[in-house]
CSV table of N, CA, C and O and ligand atoms in Angstrom, one decimal:
chain,number,residue,atom,x,y,z
A,4,MET,N,-41.3,-33.9,-21.4
A,4,MET,CA,-40.8,-34.3,-20.1
A,4,MET,C,-39.3,-34.5,-20.2
A,4,MET,O,-38.6,-34.1,-19.3
A,5,LYS,N,-38.9,-35.2,-21.2
A,5,LYS,CA,-37.4,-35.5,-21.3
A,5,LYS,C,-36.6,-34.2,-21.5
A,5,LYS,O,-35.6,-34.0,-20.8
A,6,LYS,N,-37.3,-33.3,-22.2
A,6,LYS,CA,-36.6,-32.0,-22.4
A,6,LYS,C,-36.5,-31.2,-21.2
A,6,LYS,O,-35.5,-30.5,-20.9
A,7,ARG,N,-37.6,-31.2,-20.3
A,7,ARG,CA,-37.6,-30.5,-19.0
A,7,ARG,C,-36.6,-31.0,-18.1
A,7,ARG,O,-35.9,-30.3,-17.5
A,8,LEU,N,-36.4,-32.4,-18.2
A,8,LEU,CA,-35.4,-32.9,-17.2
A,8,LEU,C,-33.9,-32.4,-17.6
A,8,LEU,O,-33.2,-32.1,-16.8
A,9,SER,N,-33.7,-32.5,-19.0
A,9,SER,CA,-32.3,-32.1,-19.3
A,9,SER,C,-32.1,-30.6,-19.1
A,9,SER,O,-31.0,-30.2,-18.7
A,10,TYR,N,-33.1,-29.9,-19.2
A,10,TYR,CA,-33.1,-28.4,-18.8
A,10,TYR,C,-32.7,-28.3,-17.4
A,10,TYR,O,-31.8,-27.5,-17.0
A,11,GLY,N,-33.4,-29.0,-16.6
A,11,GLY,CA,-33.2,-29.0,-15.1
A,11,GLY,C,-31.7,-29.4,-14.8
A,11,GLY,O,-31.0,-28.8,-14.0
A,12,MET,N,-31.3,-30.5,-15.6
A,12,MET,CA,-29.9,-31.0,-15.3
A,12,MET,C,-28.9,-29.9,-15.7
A,12,MET,O,-27.9,-29.7,-15.0
A,13,SER,N,-29.1,-29.2,-16.8
A,13,SER,CA,-28.2,-28.2,-17.2
A,13,SER,C,-28.2,-27.1,-16.2
A,13,SER,O,-27.1,-26.4,-16.0
A,14,MET,N,-29.3,-26.8,-15.6
A,14,MET,CA,-29.4,-25.6,-14.7
A,14,MET,C,-28.5,-26.1,-13.4
A,14,MET,O,-27.9,-25.3,-12.8
A,15,VAL,N,-28.6,-27.4,-13.0
A,15,VAL,CA,-27.9,-27.9,-11.9
A,15,VAL,C,-26.3,-27.7,-12.2
A,15,VAL,O,-25.5,-27.3,-11.4
A,16,ALA,N,-26.0,-28.2,-13.5
A,16,ALA,CA,-24.6,-28.0,-13.9
A,16,ALA,C,-24.1,-26.6,-13.9
A,16,ALA,O,-23.0,-26.4,-13.4
A,17,LEU,N,-24.9,-25.7,-14.3
A,17,LEU,CA,-24.6,-24.3,-14.4
A,17,LEU,C,-24.4,-23.7,-13.0
A,17,LEU,O,-23.4,-23.0,-12.6
A,18,ALA,N,-25.3,-24.2,-12.0
A,18,ALA,CA,-25.2,-23.7,-10.6
A,18,ALA,C,-23.9,-24.2,-10.1
A,18,ALA,O,-23.2,-23.5,-9.3
A,19,LEU,N,-23.5,-25.5,-10.3
A,19,LEU,CA,-22.3,-26.0,-9.8
A,19,LEU,C,-21.1,-25.2,-10.3
A,19,LEU,O,-20.1,-25.0,-9.6
A,20,LEU,N,-21.2,-25.0,-11.6
A,20,LEU,CA,-20.0,-24.2,-12.3
A,20,LEU,C,-19.9,-22.9,-11.6
A,20,LEU,O,-18.7,-22.5,-11.3
A,21,LEU,N,-21.0,-22.2,-11.3
A,21,LEU,CA,-20.9,-20.9,-10.7
A,21,LEU,C,-20.5,-20.9,-9.3
A,21,LEU,O,-19.8,-20.0,-8.8
A,22,MET,N,-20.8,-22.0,-8.6
A,22,MET,CA,-20.4,-22.1,-7.2
A,22,MET,C,-18.9,-22.5,-7.0
A,22,MET,O,-18.2,-22.1,-6.0
A,23,ALA,N,-18.4,-23.2,-8.0
A,23,ALA,CA,-17.0,-23.8,-7.8
A,23,ALA,C,-15.9,-22.7,-7.5
A,23,ALA,O,-15.2,-23.0,-6.5
A,24,PRO,N,-16.0,-21.6,-8.2
A,24,PRO,CA,-14.9,-20.7,-7.9
A,24,PRO,C,-15.0,-20.1,-6.5
A,24,PRO,O,-14.0,-19.8,-5.8
A,25,ARG,N,-16.3,-20.0,-6.1
A,25,ARG,CA,-16.6,-19.5,-4.6
A,25,ARG,C,-16.0,-20.4,-3.6
A,25,ARG,O,-15.4,-20.0,-2.7
A,26,LEU,N,-16.2,-21.6,-3.8
A,26,LEU,CA,-15.8,-22.7,-2.9
A,26,LEU,C,-14.3,-22.7,-2.9
A,26,LEU,O,-13.6,-22.7,-1.8
A,27,ALA,N,-13.7,-22.6,-4.0
A,27,ALA,CA,-12.2,-22.6,-4.2
A,27,ALA,C,-11.6,-21.4,-3.4
A,27,ALA,O,-10.6,-21.5,-2.7
A,28,LEU,N,-12.2,-20.2,-3.6
A,28,LEU,CA,-11.8,-19.0,-3.0
A,28,LEU,C,-11.8,-19.0,-1.4
A,28,LEU,O,-11.0,-18.4,-0.7
A,29,ALA,N,-12.7,-19.9,-0.9
A,29,ALA,CA,-13.0,-19.9,0.5
A,29,ALA,C,-11.8,-20.7,1.2
A,29,ALA,O,-11.8,-20.7,2.4
A,30,HIS,N,-11.1,-21.5,0.4
A,30,HIS,CA,-10.1,-22.2,1.0
A,30,HIS,C,-9.0,-21.2,1.6
A,30,HIS,O,-8.9,-20.2,1.1
A,31,ALA,N,-8.4,-21.7,2.6
A,31,ALA,CA,-7.3,-20.9,3.3
A,31,ALA,C,-6.0,-21.1,2.5
A,31,ALA,O,-5.4,-22.1,2.5
A,32,VAL,N,-5.6,-20.0,1.7
A,32,VAL,CA,-4.4,-20.1,0.9
A,32,VAL,C,-3.3,-19.3,1.7
A,32,VAL,O,-3.6,-18.1,2.2
A,33,LEU,N,-2.1,-19.9,1.9
A,33,LEU,CA,-1.1,-19.2,2.6
A,33,LEU,C,-0.6,-17.9,1.8
A,33,LEU,O,-0.3,-18.0,0.7
A,34,VAL,N,-0.7,-16.8,2.5
A,34,VAL,CA,-0.2,-15.5,1.8
A,34,VAL,C,1.2,-15.2,2.1
A,34,VAL,O,1.9,-14.8,1.3
A,35,SER,N,1.6,-15.4,3.4
A,35,SER,CA,2.9,-15.1,3.8
A,35,SER,C,3.3,-15.9,5.0
A,35,SER,O,2.4,-16.4,5.7
A,36,SER,N,4.6,-16.2,5.2
A,36,SER,CA,5.0,-16.9,6.5
A,36,SER,C,6.3,-16.3,6.9
A,36,SER,O,7.1,-15.8,6.3
A,37,THR,N,6.4,-16.5,8.3
A,37,THR,CA,7.7,-16.4,9.0
A,37,THR,C,7.9,-17.6,9.8
A,37,THR,O,7.1,-18.1,10.5
A,38,PRO,N,9.0,-18.3,9.6
A,38,PRO,CA,10.1,-17.9,8.6
A,38,PRO,C,9.6,-18.1,7.1
A,38,PRO,O,8.6,-18.8,7.0
A,39,GLU,N,10.2,-17.4,6.2
A,39,GLU,CA,9.9,-17.6,4.8
A,39,GLU,C,10.5,-18.9,4.4
A,39,GLU,O,11.5,-19.4,5.0
A,40,ALA,N,10.0,-19.5,3.3
A,40,ALA,CA,10.5,-20.7,2.7
A,40,ALA,C,12.0,-20.5,2.4
A,40,ALA,O,12.4,-19.5,1.8
A,41,HIS,N,12.8,-21.5,2.9
A,41,HIS,CA,14.2,-21.5,2.7
A,41,HIS,C,15.0,-20.4,3.3
A,41,HIS,O,16.2,-20.2,3.0
A,42,ALA,N,14.4,-19.8,4.3
A,42,ALA,CA,15.1,-18.8,5.1
A,42,ALA,C,16.0,-19.4,6.2
A,42,ALA,O,15.8,-20.5,6.6
A,43,THR,N,17.0,-18.6,6.6
A,43,THR,CA,17.7,-18.9,7.8
A,43,THR,C,17.4,-18.0,8.9
A,43,THR,O,17.5,-16.7,8.6
A,44,VAL,N,17.1,-18.5,10.0
A,44,VAL,CA,16.7,-17.5,11.1
A,44,VAL,C,17.5,-17.9,12.3
A,44,VAL,O,18.1,-19.0,12.4
A,45,ARG,N,17.6,-16.9,13.2
A,45,ARG,CA,18.5,-17.0,14.4
A,45,ARG,C,17.6,-17.7,15.5
A,45,ARG,O,16.4,-17.4,15.6
A,46,GLY,N,18.1,-18.7,16.2
A,46,GLY,CA,17.5,-19.4,17.3
A,46,GLY,C,18.0,-18.9,18.6
A,46,GLY,O,18.8,-17.9,18.6
A,47,PRO,N,17.7,-19.5,19.7
A,47,PRO,CA,16.7,-20.6,19.7
A,47,PRO,C,15.2,-20.1,19.7
A,47,PRO,O,14.3,-21.0,19.5
A,48,GLU,N,14.9,-18.9,20.1
A,48,GLU,CA,13.6,-18.5,20.1
A,48,GLU,C,13.2,-18.2,18.7
A,48,GLU,O,13.6,-17.2,18.1
A,49,VAL,N,12.2,-18.9,18.1
A,49,VAL,CA,11.7,-18.7,16.8
A,49,VAL,C,10.2,-18.5,16.8
A,49,VAL,O,9.5,-19.3,17.3
A,50,THR,N,9.8,-17.4,16.3
A,50,THR,CA,8.3,-17.1,16.1
A,50,THR,C,7.9,-17.6,14.7
A,50,THR,O,8.4,-17.3,13.7
A,51,ILE,N,6.8,-18.4,14.8
A,51,ILE,CA,6.2,-18.9,13.6
A,51,ILE,C,5.0,-18.2,13.4
A,51,ILE,O,4.1,-18.1,14.3
A,52,HIS,N,4.9,-17.5,12.2
A,52,HIS,CA,3.5,-16.8,11.9
A,52,HIS,C,3.2,-17.1,10.4
A,52,HIS,O,3.9,-16.9,9.5
A,53,LEU,N,2.0,-17.6,10.3
A,53,LEU,CA,1.4,-17.9,9.1
A,53,LEU,C,0.2,-17.0,8.8
A,53,LEU,O,-0.8,-17.0,9.5
A,54,LYS,N,0.3,-16.3,7.6
A,54,LYS,CA,-0.9,-15.5,7.3
A,54,LYS,C,-1.6,-16.0,6.1
A,54,LYS,O,-1.0,-16.4,5.1
A,55,PHE,N,-2.9,-16.2,6.2
A,55,PHE,CA,-3.8,-16.7,5.1
A,55,PHE,C,-4.7,-15.7,4.4
A,55,PHE,O,-4.8,-14.5,5.0
A,56,ASN,N,-5.3,-16.0,3.4
A,56,ASN,CA,-6.2,-15.2,2.6
A,56,ASN,C,-7.6,-15.1,3.2
A,56,ASN,O,-8.5,-14.4,2.7
A,57,SER,N,-7.9,-16.0,4.1
A,57,SER,CA,-9.2,-16.0,4.7
A,57,SER,C,-9.1,-16.6,6.2
A,57,SER,O,-8.0,-16.9,6.6
A,58,ARG,N,-10.2,-16.5,6.8
A,58,ARG,CA,-10.3,-17.0,8.2
A,58,ARG,C,-9.8,-18.4,8.4
A,58,ARG,O,-10.2,-19.3,7.5
A,59,VAL,N,-9.2,-18.7,9.5
A,59,VAL,CA,-8.7,-20.1,9.6
A,59,VAL,C,-9.1,-20.5,11.1
A,59,VAL,O,-9.2,-19.6,12.0
A,60,ASP,N,-9.4,-21.7,11.4
A,60,ASP,CA,-9.8,-22.2,12.8
A,60,ASP,C,-8.5,-22.3,13.6
A,60,ASP,O,-7.7,-23.1,13.3
A,61,GLY,N,-8.5,-21.4,14.6
A,61,GLY,CA,-7.3,-21.3,15.4
A,61,GLY,C,-7.1,-22.4,16.4
A,61,GLY,O,-6.1,-22.6,17.0
A,62,VAL,N,-8.1,-23.3,16.5
A,62,VAL,CA,-8.1,-24.4,17.4
A,62,VAL,C,-7.8,-25.7,16.6
A,62,VAL,O,-7.0,-26.6,17.1
A,63,ARG,N,-8.5,-25.9,15.6
A,63,ARG,CA,-8.3,-27.2,14.8
A,63,ARG,C,-7.4,-27.2,13.7
A,63,ARG,O,-7.1,-28.2,13.1
A,64,SER,N,-6.8,-26.0,13.4
A,64,SER,CA,-5.6,-26.0,12.5
A,64,SER,C,-4.4,-26.5,13.2
A,64,SER,O,-4.4,-26.6,14.5
A,65,ARG,N,-3.4,-26.9,12.5
A,65,ARG,CA,-2.2,-27.6,13.1
A,65,ARG,C,-0.9,-27.0,12.5
A,65,ARG,O,-0.8,-26.7,11.3
A,66,ILE,N,0.1,-26.9,13.4
A,66,ILE,CA,1.5,-26.6,12.9
A,66,ILE,C,2.4,-27.8,13.5
A,66,ILE,O,2.4,-28.0,14.7
A,67,PHE,N,3.2,-28.4,12.6
A,67,PHE,CA,4.1,-29.4,13.0
A,67,PHE,C,5.4,-29.0,12.6
A,67,PHE,O,5.6,-28.3,11.6
A,68,LEU,N,6.6,-29.5,13.2
A,68,LEU,CA,7.8,-29.2,12.8
A,68,LEU,C,8.5,-30.6,12.6
A,68,LEU,O,8.6,-31.4,13.5
A,69,LYS,N,9.1,-30.8,11.5
A,69,LYS,CA,10.1,-31.9,11.3
A,69,LYS,C,11.4,-31.4,11.6
A,69,LYS,O,11.9,-30.5,11.1
A,70,LEU,N,11.9,-32.1,12.7
A,70,LEU,CA,13.1,-31.7,13.4
A,70,LEU,C,14.4,-32.2,12.6
A,70,LEU,O,14.2,-33.1,11.8
A,71,PRO,N,15.6,-31.7,12.9
A,71,PRO,CA,16.8,-32.1,12.2
A,71,PRO,C,17.0,-33.6,12.4
A,71,PRO,O,17.6,-34.3,11.6
A,72,ASN,N,16.6,-34.2,13.5
A,72,ASN,CA,16.7,-35.6,13.7
A,72,ASN,C,15.6,-36.4,13.0
A,72,ASN,O,15.7,-37.7,13.1
A,73,GLY,N,14.8,-35.9,12.2
A,73,GLY,CA,13.8,-36.6,11.5
A,73,GLY,C,12.5,-36.8,12.1
A,73,GLY,O,11.5,-37.2,11.5
A,74,GLN,N,12.4,-36.5,13.4
A,74,GLN,CA,11.1,-36.6,14.1
A,74,GLN,C,10.2,-35.5,13.8
A,74,GLN,O,10.7,-34.4,13.5
A,75,THR,N,9.0,-35.8,14.0
A,75,THR,CA,8.0,-34.6,13.7
A,75,THR,C,7.2,-34.4,15.1
A,75,THR,O,6.9,-35.2,15.9
A,76,GLN,N,7.2,-33.1,15.4
A,76,GLN,CA,6.6,-32.7,16.7
A,76,GLN,C,5.5,-31.7,16.4
A,76,GLN,O,5.6,-30.8,15.5
A,77,THR,N,4.4,-31.7,17.2
A,77,THR,CA,3.3,-30.8,17.1
A,77,THR,C,3.6,-29.5,17.9
A,77,THR,O,4.1,-29.7,19.0
A,78,GLU,N,3.5,-28.4,17.3
A,78,GLU,CA,3.7,-27.1,18.0
A,78,GLU,C,2.4,-26.6,18.5
A,78,GLU,O,1.3,-26.6,17.9
A,79,ALA,N,2.4,-26.1,19.8
A,79,ALA,CA,1.3,-25.5,20.4
A,79,ALA,C,1.0,-24.2,19.7
A,79,ALA,O,1.9,-23.4,19.4
A,80,LEU,N,-0.2,-23.9,19.3
A,80,LEU,CA,-0.7,-22.7,18.6
A,80,LEU,C,-0.9,-21.6,19.7
A,80,LEU,O,-1.6,-21.9,20.7
A,81,ASP,N,-0.5,-20.4,19.5
A,81,ASP,CA,-0.8,-19.3,20.4
A,81,ASP,C,-2.3,-19.0,20.2
A,81,ASP,O,-2.8,-19.2,19.0
A,82,PRO,N,-2.9,-18.3,21.1
A,82,PRO,CA,-4.3,-17.8,20.8
A,82,PRO,C,-4.2,-16.8,19.6
A,82,PRO,O,-3.3,-16.1,19.4
A,83,GLN,N,-5.2,-16.9,18.8
A,83,GLN,CA,-5.2,-16.0,17.5
A,83,GLN,C,-5.2,-14.6,17.8
A,83,GLN,O,-6.0,-14.1,18.6
A,84,ASP,N,-4.2,-13.9,17.2
A,84,ASP,CA,-4.2,-12.3,17.4
A,84,ASP,C,-5.0,-11.8,16.1
A,84,ASP,O,-5.2,-10.6,16.0
A,85,ALA,N,-5.2,-12.7,15.0
A,85,ALA,CA,-5.9,-12.2,13.9
A,85,ALA,C,-6.7,-13.5,13.4
A,85,ALA,O,-6.2,-14.6,13.5
A,86,PRO,N,-7.9,-13.3,12.8
A,86,PRO,CA,-8.7,-14.4,12.5
A,86,PRO,C,-8.1,-15.2,11.3
A,86,PRO,O,-8.4,-16.3,11.0
A,87,ASP,N,-7.1,-14.5,10.5
A,87,ASP,CA,-6.6,-15.2,9.3
A,87,ASP,C,-5.2,-15.6,9.5
A,87,ASP,O,-4.4,-15.6,8.5
A,88,ALA,N,-4.8,-15.7,10.7
A,88,ALA,CA,-3.3,-16.1,10.9
A,88,ALA,C,-3.2,-17.1,12.0
A,88,ALA,O,-4.0,-17.3,13.0
A,89,LEU,N,-2.1,-17.8,11.9
A,89,LEU,CA,-1.7,-18.8,13.1
A,89,LEU,C,-0.3,-18.4,13.5
A,89,LEU,O,0.6,-18.1,12.7
A,90,ARG,N,-0.2,-18.6,14.8
A,90,ARG,CA,1.2,-18.2,15.4
A,90,ARG,C,1.6,-19.2,16.4
A,90,ARG,O,0.7,-19.8,17.1
A,91,SER,N,2.9,-19.4,16.5
A,91,SER,CA,3.4,-20.3,17.5
A,91,SER,C,4.8,-19.9,17.9
A,91,SER,O,5.5,-19.3,17.1
A,92,HIS,N,5.2,-20.3,19.1
A,92,HIS,CA,6.7,-19.9,19.5
A,92,HIS,C,7.3,-21.2,19.8
A,92,HIS,O,6.9,-22.1,20.5
A,93,ALA,N,8.5,-21.3,19.2
A,93,ALA,CA,9.3,-22.6,19.3
A,93,ALA,C,10.7,-22.3,19.9
A,93,ALA,O,11.2,-21.1,19.5
A,94,LYS,N,11.2,-23.2,20.5
A,94,LYS,CA,12.6,-23.0,21.0
A,94,LYS,C,13.4,-24.1,20.2
A,94,LYS,O,13.2,-25.4,20.4
A,95,LEU,N,14.2,-23.7,19.3
A,95,LEU,CA,14.9,-24.6,18.3
A,95,LEU,C,16.4,-24.5,18.2
A,95,LEU,O,17.0,-23.4,18.3
A,96,GLN,N,17.0,-25.6,18.3
A,96,GLN,CA,18.4,-25.7,18.1
A,96,GLN,C,18.8,-25.5,16.7
A,96,GLN,O,18.0,-25.6,15.8
A,97,ALA,N,20.1,-25.2,16.5
A,97,ALA,CA,20.5,-25.0,15.1
A,97,ALA,C,20.3,-26.3,14.3
A,97,ALA,O,20.5,-27.4,14.7
A,98,GLY,N,19.9,-26.1,13.0
A,98,GLY,CA,19.7,-27.3,12.2
A,98,GLY,C,18.6,-26.9,11.1
A,98,GLY,O,18.1,-25.9,11.0
A,99,SER,N,18.3,-28.0,10.3
A,99,SER,CA,17.3,-27.8,9.2
A,99,SER,C,16.0,-28.3,9.7
A,99,SER,O,15.9,-29.4,10.2
A,100,TYR,N,15.0,-27.5,9.4
A,100,TYR,CA,13.6,-27.9,9.8
A,100,TYR,C,12.6,-27.8,8.6
A,100,TYR,O,12.9,-27.2,7.6
A,101,ILE,N,11.6,-28.5,8.7
A,101,ILE,CA,10.4,-28.4,7.8
A,101,ILE,C,9.2,-28.0,8.6
A,101,ILE,O,8.8,-28.8,9.5
A,102,LEU,N,8.6,-26.9,8.4
A,102,LEU,CA,7.4,-26.5,9.0
A,102,LEU,C,6.2,-27.1,8.2
A,102,LEU,O,6.2,-26.8,6.9
A,103,LEU,N,5.3,-27.9,8.8
A,103,LEU,CA,4.3,-28.5,8.1
A,103,LEU,C,3.0,-27.9,8.6
A,103,LEU,O,2.8,-28.0,9.9
A,104,TRP,N,2.2,-27.3,7.9
A,104,TRP,CA,1.0,-26.6,8.4
A,104,TRP,C,-0.2,-27.1,7.8
A,104,TRP,O,-0.2,-27.7,6.6
A,105,GLN,N,-1.3,-27.3,8.5
A,105,GLN,CA,-2.7,-27.7,7.9
A,105,GLN,C,-3.6,-26.7,8.6
A,105,GLN,O,-3.7,-26.6,9.7
A,106,ALA,N,-4.4,-26.0,7.6
A,106,ALA,CA,-5.2,-25.0,8.0
A,106,ALA,C,-6.7,-25.4,7.7
A,106,ALA,O,-7.0,-25.7,6.5
A,107,LEU,N,-7.6,-25.2,8.7
A,107,LEU,CA,-9.0,-25.4,8.5
A,107,LEU,C,-9.6,-24.2,8.3
A,107,LEU,O,-9.6,-23.3,9.1
A,108,SER,N,-10.2,-24.0,7.1
A,108,SER,CA,-10.9,-22.8,6.8
A,108,SER,C,-12.4,-22.9,7.2
A,108,SER,O,-12.9,-23.9,7.5
A,109,THR,N,-13.0,-21.7,7.2
A,109,THR,CA,-14.5,-21.7,7.5
A,109,THR,C,-15.5,-22.5,6.7
A,109,THR,O,-16.6,-22.8,7.1
A,110,ASP,N,-15.0,-22.8,5.4
A,110,ASP,CA,-15.8,-23.6,4.6
A,110,ASP,C,-15.6,-25.1,4.9
A,110,ASP,O,-16.1,-26.0,4.2
A,111,GLY,N,-14.8,-25.4,5.9
A,111,GLY,CA,-14.6,-26.8,6.3
A,111,GLY,C,-13.5,-27.6,5.5
A,111,GLY,O,-13.3,-28.7,5.8
A,112,HIS,N,-12.9,-26.8,4.6
A,112,HIS,CA,-11.8,-27.5,3.8
A,112,HIS,C,-10.5,-27.3,4.5
A,112,HIS,O,-10.2,-26.3,5.1
A,113,THR,N,-9.6,-28.3,4.4
A,113,THR,CA,-8.2,-28.2,5.0
A,113,THR,C,-7.3,-28.1,3.9
A,113,THR,O,-7.3,-28.8,2.8
A,114,THR,N,-6.4,-27.1,4.1
A,114,THR,CA,-5.2,-26.9,3.1
A,114,THR,C,-3.9,-27.2,3.8
A,114,THR,O,-3.9,-27.0,5.0
A,115,ARG,N,-2.9,-27.6,3.1
A,115,ARG,CA,-1.7,-28.0,3.7
A,115,ARG,C,-0.5,-27.4,3.0
A,115,ARG,O,-0.6,-27.2,1.7
A,116,GLY,N,0.6,-27.3,3.7
A,116,GLY,CA,1.8,-26.9,3.0
A,116,GLY,C,3.1,-27.2,3.8
A,116,GLY,O,3.0,-27.6,5.0
A,117,GLU,N,4.2,-27.0,3.2
A,117,GLU,CA,5.5,-27.3,3.8
A,117,GLU,C,6.4,-26.1,3.6
A,117,GLU,O,6.4,-25.5,2.5
A,118,ILE,N,7.1,-25.7,4.7
A,118,ILE,CA,8.0,-24.5,4.6
A,118,ILE,C,9.3,-25.0,5.1
A,118,ILE,O,9.5,-25.1,6.4
A,119,PRO,N,10.4,-25.4,4.3
A,119,PRO,CA,11.6,-25.6,4.9
A,119,PRO,C,12.4,-24.4,5.3
A,119,PRO,O,12.3,-23.4,4.6
A,120,PHE,N,13.1,-24.4,6.4
A,120,PHE,CA,13.9,-23.3,6.9
A,120,PHE,C,15.0,-23.8,7.7
A,120,PHE,O,15.0,-25.0,8.2
A,121,THR,N,15.9,-23.1,8.0
A,121,THR,CA,17.2,-23.4,8.8
A,121,THR,C,17.3,-22.4,10.0
A,121,THR,O,17.0,-21.2,9.9
A,122,VAL,N,17.6,-23.0,11.1
A,122,VAL,CA,17.9,-22.2,12.3
A,122,VAL,C,19.5,-22.3,12.4
A,122,VAL,O,20.1,-23.3,12.4
A,123,GLN,N,20.1,-21.1,12.7
A,123,GLN,CA,21.5,-21.0,13.0
A,123,GLN,C,21.8,-20.6,14.3
A,123,GLN,O,21.0,-20.2,15.1
B,217,CU,CU1,-12.8,-24.8,0.5
């Protein structure tokens, strides 16, 4: 009986081990961004485009901008033109910004990142 239990436990451990990489892969990882990190872009019309390695929730994901004055504002997301991308249009004065994104993937996990950029 004791041996049976430990066999069962090791099977559970093995199953978790096999599942782990799949769960990790389902996270939304940022593949590319506009603006790119540390880029300087021309304002005031700035298109923000974030591309991920998997589907993201276009309603519950978020894009924030940390403004040159230190305040943080939420950017309205455009309707998704691709299931793995988030897009927004911002009107920005010259200065240093940090784009803060948080993406909800289909596995229910949220990933986050920061992209500093400059508007000239
Ligand atoms: Cu995940």
